[in-house]
Coordinates of N, CA, C and O in Angstrom, one line a residue:
X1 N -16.2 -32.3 -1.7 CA -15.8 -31.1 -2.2 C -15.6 -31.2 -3.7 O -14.8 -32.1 -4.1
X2 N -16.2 -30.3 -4.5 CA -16.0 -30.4 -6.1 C -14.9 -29.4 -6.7 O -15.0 -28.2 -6.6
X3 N -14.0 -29.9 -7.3 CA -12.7 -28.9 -8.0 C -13.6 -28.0 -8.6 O -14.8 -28.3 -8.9
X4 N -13.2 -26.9 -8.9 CA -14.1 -25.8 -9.3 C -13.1 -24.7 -10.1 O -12.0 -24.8 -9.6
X5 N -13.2 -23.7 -11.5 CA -12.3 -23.2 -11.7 C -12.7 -22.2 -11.4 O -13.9 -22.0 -11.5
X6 N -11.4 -20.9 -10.9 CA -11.8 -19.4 -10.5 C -13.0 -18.6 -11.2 O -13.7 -17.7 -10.6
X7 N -13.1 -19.2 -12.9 CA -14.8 -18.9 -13.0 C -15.8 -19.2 -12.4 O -16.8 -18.8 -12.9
X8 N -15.9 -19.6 -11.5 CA -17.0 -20.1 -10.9 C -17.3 -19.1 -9.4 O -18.3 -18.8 -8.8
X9 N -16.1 -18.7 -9.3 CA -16.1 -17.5 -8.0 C -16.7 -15.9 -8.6 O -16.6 -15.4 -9.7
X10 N -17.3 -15.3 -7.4 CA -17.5 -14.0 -7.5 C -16.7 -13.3 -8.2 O -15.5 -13.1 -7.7
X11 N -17.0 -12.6 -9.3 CA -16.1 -11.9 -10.0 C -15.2 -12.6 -10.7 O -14.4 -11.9 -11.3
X12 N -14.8 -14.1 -10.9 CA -13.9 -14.8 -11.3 C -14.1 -14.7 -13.2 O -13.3 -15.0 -14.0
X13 N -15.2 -14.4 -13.3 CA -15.4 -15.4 -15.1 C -14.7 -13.5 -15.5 O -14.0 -13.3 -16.5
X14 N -15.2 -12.5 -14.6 CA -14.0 -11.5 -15.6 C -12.8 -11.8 -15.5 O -12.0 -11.6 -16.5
X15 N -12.5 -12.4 -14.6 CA -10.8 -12.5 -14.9 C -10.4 -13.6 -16.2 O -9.3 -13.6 -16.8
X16 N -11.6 -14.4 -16.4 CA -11.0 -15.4 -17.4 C -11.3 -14.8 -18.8 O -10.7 -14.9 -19.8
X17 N -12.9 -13.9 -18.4 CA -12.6 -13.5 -19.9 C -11.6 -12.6 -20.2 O -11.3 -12.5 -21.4
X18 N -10.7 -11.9 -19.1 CA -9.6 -10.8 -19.6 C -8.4 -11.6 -20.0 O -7.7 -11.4 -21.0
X19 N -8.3 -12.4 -19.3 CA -7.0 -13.6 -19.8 C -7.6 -14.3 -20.8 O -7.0 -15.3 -21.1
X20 N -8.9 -14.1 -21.6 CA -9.2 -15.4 -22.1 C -8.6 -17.0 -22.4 O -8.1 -17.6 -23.3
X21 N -9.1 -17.3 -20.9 CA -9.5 -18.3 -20.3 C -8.8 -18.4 -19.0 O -8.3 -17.4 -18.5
X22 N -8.6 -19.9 -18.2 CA -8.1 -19.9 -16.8 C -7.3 -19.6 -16.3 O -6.8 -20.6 -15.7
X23 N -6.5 -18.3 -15.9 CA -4.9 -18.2 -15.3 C -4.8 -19.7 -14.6 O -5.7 -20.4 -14.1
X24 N -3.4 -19.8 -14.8 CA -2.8 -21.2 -13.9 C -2.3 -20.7 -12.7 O -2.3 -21.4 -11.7
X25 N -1.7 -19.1 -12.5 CA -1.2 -19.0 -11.6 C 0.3 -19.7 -11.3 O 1.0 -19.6 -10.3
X26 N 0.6 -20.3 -12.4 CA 2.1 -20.6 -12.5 C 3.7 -19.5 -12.2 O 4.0 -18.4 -12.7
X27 N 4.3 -20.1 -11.5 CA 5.3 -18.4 -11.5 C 4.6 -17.5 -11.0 O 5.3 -16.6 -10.5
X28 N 3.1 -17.2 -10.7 CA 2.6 -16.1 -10.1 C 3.5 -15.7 -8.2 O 3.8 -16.5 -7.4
X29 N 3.7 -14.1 -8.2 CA 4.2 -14.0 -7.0 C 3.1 -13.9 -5.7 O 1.9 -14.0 -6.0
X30 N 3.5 -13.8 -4.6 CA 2.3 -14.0 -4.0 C 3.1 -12.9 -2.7 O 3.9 -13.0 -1.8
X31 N 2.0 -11.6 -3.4 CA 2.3 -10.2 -3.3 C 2.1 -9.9 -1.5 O 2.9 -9.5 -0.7
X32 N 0.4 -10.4 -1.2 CA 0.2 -10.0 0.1 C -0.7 -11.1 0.6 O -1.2 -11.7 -0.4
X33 N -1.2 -11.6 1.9 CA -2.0 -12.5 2.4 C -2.0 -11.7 3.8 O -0.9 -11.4 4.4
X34 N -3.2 -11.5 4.3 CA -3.7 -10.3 4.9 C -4.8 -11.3 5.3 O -5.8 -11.3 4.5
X35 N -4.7 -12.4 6.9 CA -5.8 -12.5 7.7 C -6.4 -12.0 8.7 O -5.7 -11.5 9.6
X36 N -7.8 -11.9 8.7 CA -8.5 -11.5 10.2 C -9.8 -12.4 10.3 O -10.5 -13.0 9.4
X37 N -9.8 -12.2 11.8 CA -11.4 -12.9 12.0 C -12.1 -11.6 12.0 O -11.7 -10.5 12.1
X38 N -13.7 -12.1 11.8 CA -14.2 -10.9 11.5 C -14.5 -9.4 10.7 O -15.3 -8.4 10.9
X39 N -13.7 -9.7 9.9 CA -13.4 -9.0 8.9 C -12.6 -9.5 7.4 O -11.9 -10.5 7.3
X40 N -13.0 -8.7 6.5 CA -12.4 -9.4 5.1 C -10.8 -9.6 5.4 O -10.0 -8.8 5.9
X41 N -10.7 -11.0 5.0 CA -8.8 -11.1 4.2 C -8.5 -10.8 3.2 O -9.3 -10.2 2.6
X42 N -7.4 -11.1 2.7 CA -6.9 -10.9 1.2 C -6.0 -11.9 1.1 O -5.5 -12.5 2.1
X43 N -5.6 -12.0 -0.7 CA -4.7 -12.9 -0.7 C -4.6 -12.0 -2.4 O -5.6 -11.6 -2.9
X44 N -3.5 -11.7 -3.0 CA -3.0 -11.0 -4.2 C -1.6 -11.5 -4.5 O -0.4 -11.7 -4.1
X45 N -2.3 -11.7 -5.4 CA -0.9 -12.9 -6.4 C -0.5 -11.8 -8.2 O -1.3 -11.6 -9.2
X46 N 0.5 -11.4 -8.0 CA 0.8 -10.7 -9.1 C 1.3 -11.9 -10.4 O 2.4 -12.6 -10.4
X47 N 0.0 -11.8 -11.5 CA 0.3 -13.3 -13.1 C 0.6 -12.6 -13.6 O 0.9 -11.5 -13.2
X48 N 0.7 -13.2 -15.0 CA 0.7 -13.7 -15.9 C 0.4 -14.8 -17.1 O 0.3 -16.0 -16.7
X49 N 0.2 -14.6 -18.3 CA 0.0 -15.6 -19.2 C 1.6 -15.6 -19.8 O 2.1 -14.6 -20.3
X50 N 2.2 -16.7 -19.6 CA 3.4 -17.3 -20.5 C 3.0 -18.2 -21.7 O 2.4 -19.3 -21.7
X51 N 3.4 -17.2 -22.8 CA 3.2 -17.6 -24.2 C 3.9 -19.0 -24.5 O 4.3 -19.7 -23.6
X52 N 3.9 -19.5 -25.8 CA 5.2 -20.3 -26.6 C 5.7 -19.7 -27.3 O 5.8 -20.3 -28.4
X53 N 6.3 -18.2 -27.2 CA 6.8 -17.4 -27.8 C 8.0 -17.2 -27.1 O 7.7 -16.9 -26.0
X54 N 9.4 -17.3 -27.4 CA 10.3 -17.0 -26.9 C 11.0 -15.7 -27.1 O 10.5 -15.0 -28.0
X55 N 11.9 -15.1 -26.5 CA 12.5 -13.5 -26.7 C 13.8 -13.6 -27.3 O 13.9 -14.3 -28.3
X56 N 14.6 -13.1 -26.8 CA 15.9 -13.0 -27.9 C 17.1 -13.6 -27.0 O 18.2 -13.7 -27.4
X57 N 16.7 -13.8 -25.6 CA 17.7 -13.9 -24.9 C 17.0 -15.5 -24.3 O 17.5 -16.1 -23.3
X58 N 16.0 -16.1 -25.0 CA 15.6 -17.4 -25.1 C 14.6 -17.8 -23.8 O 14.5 -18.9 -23.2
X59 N 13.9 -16.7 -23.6 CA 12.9 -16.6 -22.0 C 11.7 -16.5 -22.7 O 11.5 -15.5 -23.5
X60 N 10.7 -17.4 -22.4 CA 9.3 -17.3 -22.8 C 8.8 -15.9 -22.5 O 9.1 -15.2 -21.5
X61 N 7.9 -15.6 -23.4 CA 7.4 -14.0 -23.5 C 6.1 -14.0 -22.7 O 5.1 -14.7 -23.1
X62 N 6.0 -13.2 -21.8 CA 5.1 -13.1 -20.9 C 4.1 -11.9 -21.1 O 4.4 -10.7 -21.1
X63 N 2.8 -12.4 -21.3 CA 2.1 -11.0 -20.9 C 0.8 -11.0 -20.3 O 0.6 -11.8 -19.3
X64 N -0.2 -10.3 -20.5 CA -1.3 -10.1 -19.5 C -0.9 -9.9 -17.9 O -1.4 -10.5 -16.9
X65 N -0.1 -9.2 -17.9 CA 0.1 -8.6 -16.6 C -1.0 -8.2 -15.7 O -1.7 -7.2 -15.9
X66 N -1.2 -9.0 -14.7 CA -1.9 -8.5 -13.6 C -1.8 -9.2 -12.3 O -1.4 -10.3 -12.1
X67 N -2.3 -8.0 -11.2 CA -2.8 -8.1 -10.1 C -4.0 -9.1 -9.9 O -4.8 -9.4 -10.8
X68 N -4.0 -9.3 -9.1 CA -5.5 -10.6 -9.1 C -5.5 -10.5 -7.2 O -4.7 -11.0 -6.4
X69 N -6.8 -9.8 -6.9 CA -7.1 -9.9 -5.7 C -8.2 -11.1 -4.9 O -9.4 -10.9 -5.1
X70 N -8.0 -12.0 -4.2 CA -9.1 -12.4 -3.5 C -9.5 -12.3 -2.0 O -9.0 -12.5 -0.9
X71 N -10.7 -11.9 -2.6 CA -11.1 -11.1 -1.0 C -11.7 -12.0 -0.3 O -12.8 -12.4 -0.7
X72 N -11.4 -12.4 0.5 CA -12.3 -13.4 1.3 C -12.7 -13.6 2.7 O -12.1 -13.6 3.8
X73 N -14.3 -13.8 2.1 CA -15.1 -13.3 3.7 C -15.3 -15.0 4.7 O -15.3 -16.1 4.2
X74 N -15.3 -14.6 6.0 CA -16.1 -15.4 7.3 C -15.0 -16.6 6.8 O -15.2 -17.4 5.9
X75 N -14.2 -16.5 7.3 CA -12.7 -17.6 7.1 C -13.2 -18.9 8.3 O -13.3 -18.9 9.6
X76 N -13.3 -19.9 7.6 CA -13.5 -21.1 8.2 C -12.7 -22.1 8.7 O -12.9 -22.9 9.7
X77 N -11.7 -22.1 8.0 CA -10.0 -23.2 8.3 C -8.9 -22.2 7.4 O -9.1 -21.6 6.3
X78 N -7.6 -22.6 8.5 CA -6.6 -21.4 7.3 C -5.5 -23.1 7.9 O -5.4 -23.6 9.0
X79 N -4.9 -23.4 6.9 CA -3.2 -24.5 7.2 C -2.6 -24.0 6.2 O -3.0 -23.9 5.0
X80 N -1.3 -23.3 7.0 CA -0.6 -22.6 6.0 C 0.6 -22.8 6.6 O 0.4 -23.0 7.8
X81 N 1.9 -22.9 6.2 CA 3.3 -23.1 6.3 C 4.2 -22.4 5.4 O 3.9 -21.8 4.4
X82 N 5.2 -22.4 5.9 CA 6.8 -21.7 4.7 C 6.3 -20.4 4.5 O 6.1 -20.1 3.3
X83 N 5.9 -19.3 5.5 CA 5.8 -17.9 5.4 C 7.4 -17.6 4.6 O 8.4 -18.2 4.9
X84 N 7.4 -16.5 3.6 CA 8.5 -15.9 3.7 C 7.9 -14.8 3.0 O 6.7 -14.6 2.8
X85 N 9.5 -13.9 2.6 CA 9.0 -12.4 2.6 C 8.2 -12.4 1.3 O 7.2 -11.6 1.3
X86 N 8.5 -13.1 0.2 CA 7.3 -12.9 -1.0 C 7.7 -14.6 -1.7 O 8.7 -15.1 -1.9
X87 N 6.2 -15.0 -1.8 CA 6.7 -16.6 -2.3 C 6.1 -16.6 -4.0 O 5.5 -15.8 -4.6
X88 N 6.5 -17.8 -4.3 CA 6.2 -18.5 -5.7 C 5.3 -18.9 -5.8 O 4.9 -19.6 -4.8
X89 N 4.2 -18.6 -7.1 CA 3.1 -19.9 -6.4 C 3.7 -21.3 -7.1 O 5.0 -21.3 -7.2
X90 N 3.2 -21.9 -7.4 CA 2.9 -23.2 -8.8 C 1.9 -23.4 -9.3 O 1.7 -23.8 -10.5
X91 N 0.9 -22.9 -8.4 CA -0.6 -22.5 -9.1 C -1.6 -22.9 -7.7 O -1.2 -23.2 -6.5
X92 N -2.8 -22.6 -8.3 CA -3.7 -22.4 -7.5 C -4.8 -22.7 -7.6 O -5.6 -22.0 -8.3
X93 N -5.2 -23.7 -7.0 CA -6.4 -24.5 -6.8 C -8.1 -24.3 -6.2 O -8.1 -24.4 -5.0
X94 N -9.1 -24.1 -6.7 CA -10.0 -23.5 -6.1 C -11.1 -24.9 -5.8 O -11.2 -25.8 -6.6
X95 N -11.6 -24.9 -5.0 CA -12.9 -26.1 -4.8 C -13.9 -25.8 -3.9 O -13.6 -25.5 -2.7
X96 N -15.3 -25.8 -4.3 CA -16.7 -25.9 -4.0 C -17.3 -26.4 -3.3 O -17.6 -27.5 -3.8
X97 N -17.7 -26.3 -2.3 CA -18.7 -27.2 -1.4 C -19.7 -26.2 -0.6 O -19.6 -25.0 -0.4
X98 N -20.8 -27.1 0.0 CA -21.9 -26.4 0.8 C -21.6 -25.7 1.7 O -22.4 -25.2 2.5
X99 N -20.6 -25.7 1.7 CA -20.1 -24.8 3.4 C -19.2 -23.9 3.0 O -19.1 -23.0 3.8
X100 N -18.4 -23.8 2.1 CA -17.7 -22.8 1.2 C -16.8 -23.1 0.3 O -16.7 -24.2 -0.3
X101 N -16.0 -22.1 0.0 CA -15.1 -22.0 -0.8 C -13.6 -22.6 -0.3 O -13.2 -22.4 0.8
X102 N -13.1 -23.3 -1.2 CA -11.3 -23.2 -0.5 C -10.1 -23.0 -1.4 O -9.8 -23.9 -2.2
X103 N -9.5 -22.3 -1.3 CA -7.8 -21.6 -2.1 C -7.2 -22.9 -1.6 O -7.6 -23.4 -0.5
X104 N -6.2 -23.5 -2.2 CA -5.4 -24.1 -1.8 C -4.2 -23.8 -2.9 O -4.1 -24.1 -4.1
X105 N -3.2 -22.9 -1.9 CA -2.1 -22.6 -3.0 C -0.6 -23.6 -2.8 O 0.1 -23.8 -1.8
X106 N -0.7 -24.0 -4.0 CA 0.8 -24.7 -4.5 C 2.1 -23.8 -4.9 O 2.3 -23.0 -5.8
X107 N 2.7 -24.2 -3.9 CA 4.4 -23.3 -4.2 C 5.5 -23.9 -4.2 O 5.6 -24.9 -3.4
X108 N 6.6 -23.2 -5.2 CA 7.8 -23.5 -6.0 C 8.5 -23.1 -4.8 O 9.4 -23.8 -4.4
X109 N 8.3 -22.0 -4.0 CA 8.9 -21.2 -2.7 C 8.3 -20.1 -2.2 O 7.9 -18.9 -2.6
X110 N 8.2 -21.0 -1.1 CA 7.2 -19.6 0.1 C 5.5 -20.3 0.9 O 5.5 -21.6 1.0
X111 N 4.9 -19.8 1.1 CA 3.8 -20.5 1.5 C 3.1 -21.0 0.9 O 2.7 -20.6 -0.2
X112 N 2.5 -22.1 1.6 CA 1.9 -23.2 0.7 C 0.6 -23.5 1.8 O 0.6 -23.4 3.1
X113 N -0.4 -24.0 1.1 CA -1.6 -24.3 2.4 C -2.7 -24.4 1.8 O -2.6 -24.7 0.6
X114 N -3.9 -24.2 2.3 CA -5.2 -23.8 2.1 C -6.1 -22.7 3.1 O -5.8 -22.7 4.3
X115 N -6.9 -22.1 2.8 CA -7.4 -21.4 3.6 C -9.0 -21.3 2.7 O -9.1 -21.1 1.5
X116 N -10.0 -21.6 3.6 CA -11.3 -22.1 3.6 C -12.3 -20.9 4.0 O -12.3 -20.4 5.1
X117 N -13.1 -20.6 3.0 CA -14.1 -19.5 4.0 C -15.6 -19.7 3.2 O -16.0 -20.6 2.4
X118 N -16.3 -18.6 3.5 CA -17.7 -18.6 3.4 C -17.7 -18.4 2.1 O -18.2 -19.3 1.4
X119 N -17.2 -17.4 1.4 CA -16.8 -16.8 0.1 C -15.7 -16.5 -0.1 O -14.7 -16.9 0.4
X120 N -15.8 -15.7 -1.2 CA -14.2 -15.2 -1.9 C -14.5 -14.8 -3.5 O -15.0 -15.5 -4.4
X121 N -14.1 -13.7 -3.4 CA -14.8 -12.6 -4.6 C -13.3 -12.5 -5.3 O -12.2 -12.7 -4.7
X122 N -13.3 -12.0 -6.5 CA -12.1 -11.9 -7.4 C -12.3 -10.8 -7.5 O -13.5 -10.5 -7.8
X123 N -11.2 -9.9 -7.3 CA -10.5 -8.7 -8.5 C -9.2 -8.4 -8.7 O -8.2 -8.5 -8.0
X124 N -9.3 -7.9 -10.0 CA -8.2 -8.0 -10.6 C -7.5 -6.5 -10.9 O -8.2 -5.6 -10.7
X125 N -6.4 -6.4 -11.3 CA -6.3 -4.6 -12.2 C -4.6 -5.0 -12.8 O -3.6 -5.3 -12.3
X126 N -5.2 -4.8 -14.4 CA -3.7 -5.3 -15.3 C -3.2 -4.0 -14.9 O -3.6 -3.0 -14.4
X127 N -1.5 -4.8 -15.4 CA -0.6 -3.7 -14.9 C 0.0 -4.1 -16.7 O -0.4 -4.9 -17.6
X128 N 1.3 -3.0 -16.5 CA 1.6 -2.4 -17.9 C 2.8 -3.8 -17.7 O 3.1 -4.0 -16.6
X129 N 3.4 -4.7 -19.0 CA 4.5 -5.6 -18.7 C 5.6 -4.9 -18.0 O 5.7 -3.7 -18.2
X130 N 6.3 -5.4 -17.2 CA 7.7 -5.1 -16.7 C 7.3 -4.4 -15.7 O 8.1 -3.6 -15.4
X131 N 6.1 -4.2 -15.0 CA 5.9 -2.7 -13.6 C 5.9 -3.2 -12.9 O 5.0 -3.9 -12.6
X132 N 7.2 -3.0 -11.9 CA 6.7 -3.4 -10.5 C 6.2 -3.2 -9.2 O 6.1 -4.1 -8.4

């Protein structure tokens, strides 16, 4: 299996050219994860780009606000643990192989795992800073 970055996925290189370059997915929330057999899943992680710009109250300044959807079809393996009501990522790992695609998300709190499928298409839709 070859590490692969979200450019490389369906719809992925818009998301990098809107962030110009790779979201980390660091601090990203991890909004909804929505499985079924036979039909599309989801997985929506609400980013960010964190600058080296600090604010006045000494909190790195955050922007490029967005939603980041992945849709993902004909799910092949899901190992997932630490459900809770909305988790942390630490980031989010994508990798390539002949048989598909695989998410493997890293979290600070909340679920953590991998989930494996045929595909997985990106979209995205910026939100305004501070909207929740």
């Amino acid at each position: 299996m070859a590490k692969a970055t979200i450019a490389e996925l369906e719809g992925g290189a818009a998301l990098c050219a809107w962030f110009e370059g790779v979201p980390s997915f660091h601090d990203a929330t991890l909004l909804q994860l929505e499985l079924h057999q036979g039909a599309p899943s989801r997985l929506v992680a609400r980013a960010f780009q964190i600058t080296s710009e600090v604010d006045s109250r000494g909190h790195f300044v955050l922007t490029k606000h967005v939603d980041v959807t992945f849709t993902i079809f004909e799910l092949i393996e899901v190992q997932l643990s630490d459900f809770t009501e909305a988790g942390i990522m630490f980031g989010l790992d994508t990798k390539i192989d002949p048989d598909g695609t695989t998410l493997s998300v890293k979290s600070s709190y909340g679920v953590h795992g991998r989930i494996k499928a045929k595909r997985v298409v990106v979209s995205f839709e910026p939100r305004p800073a501070g909207a929740s």
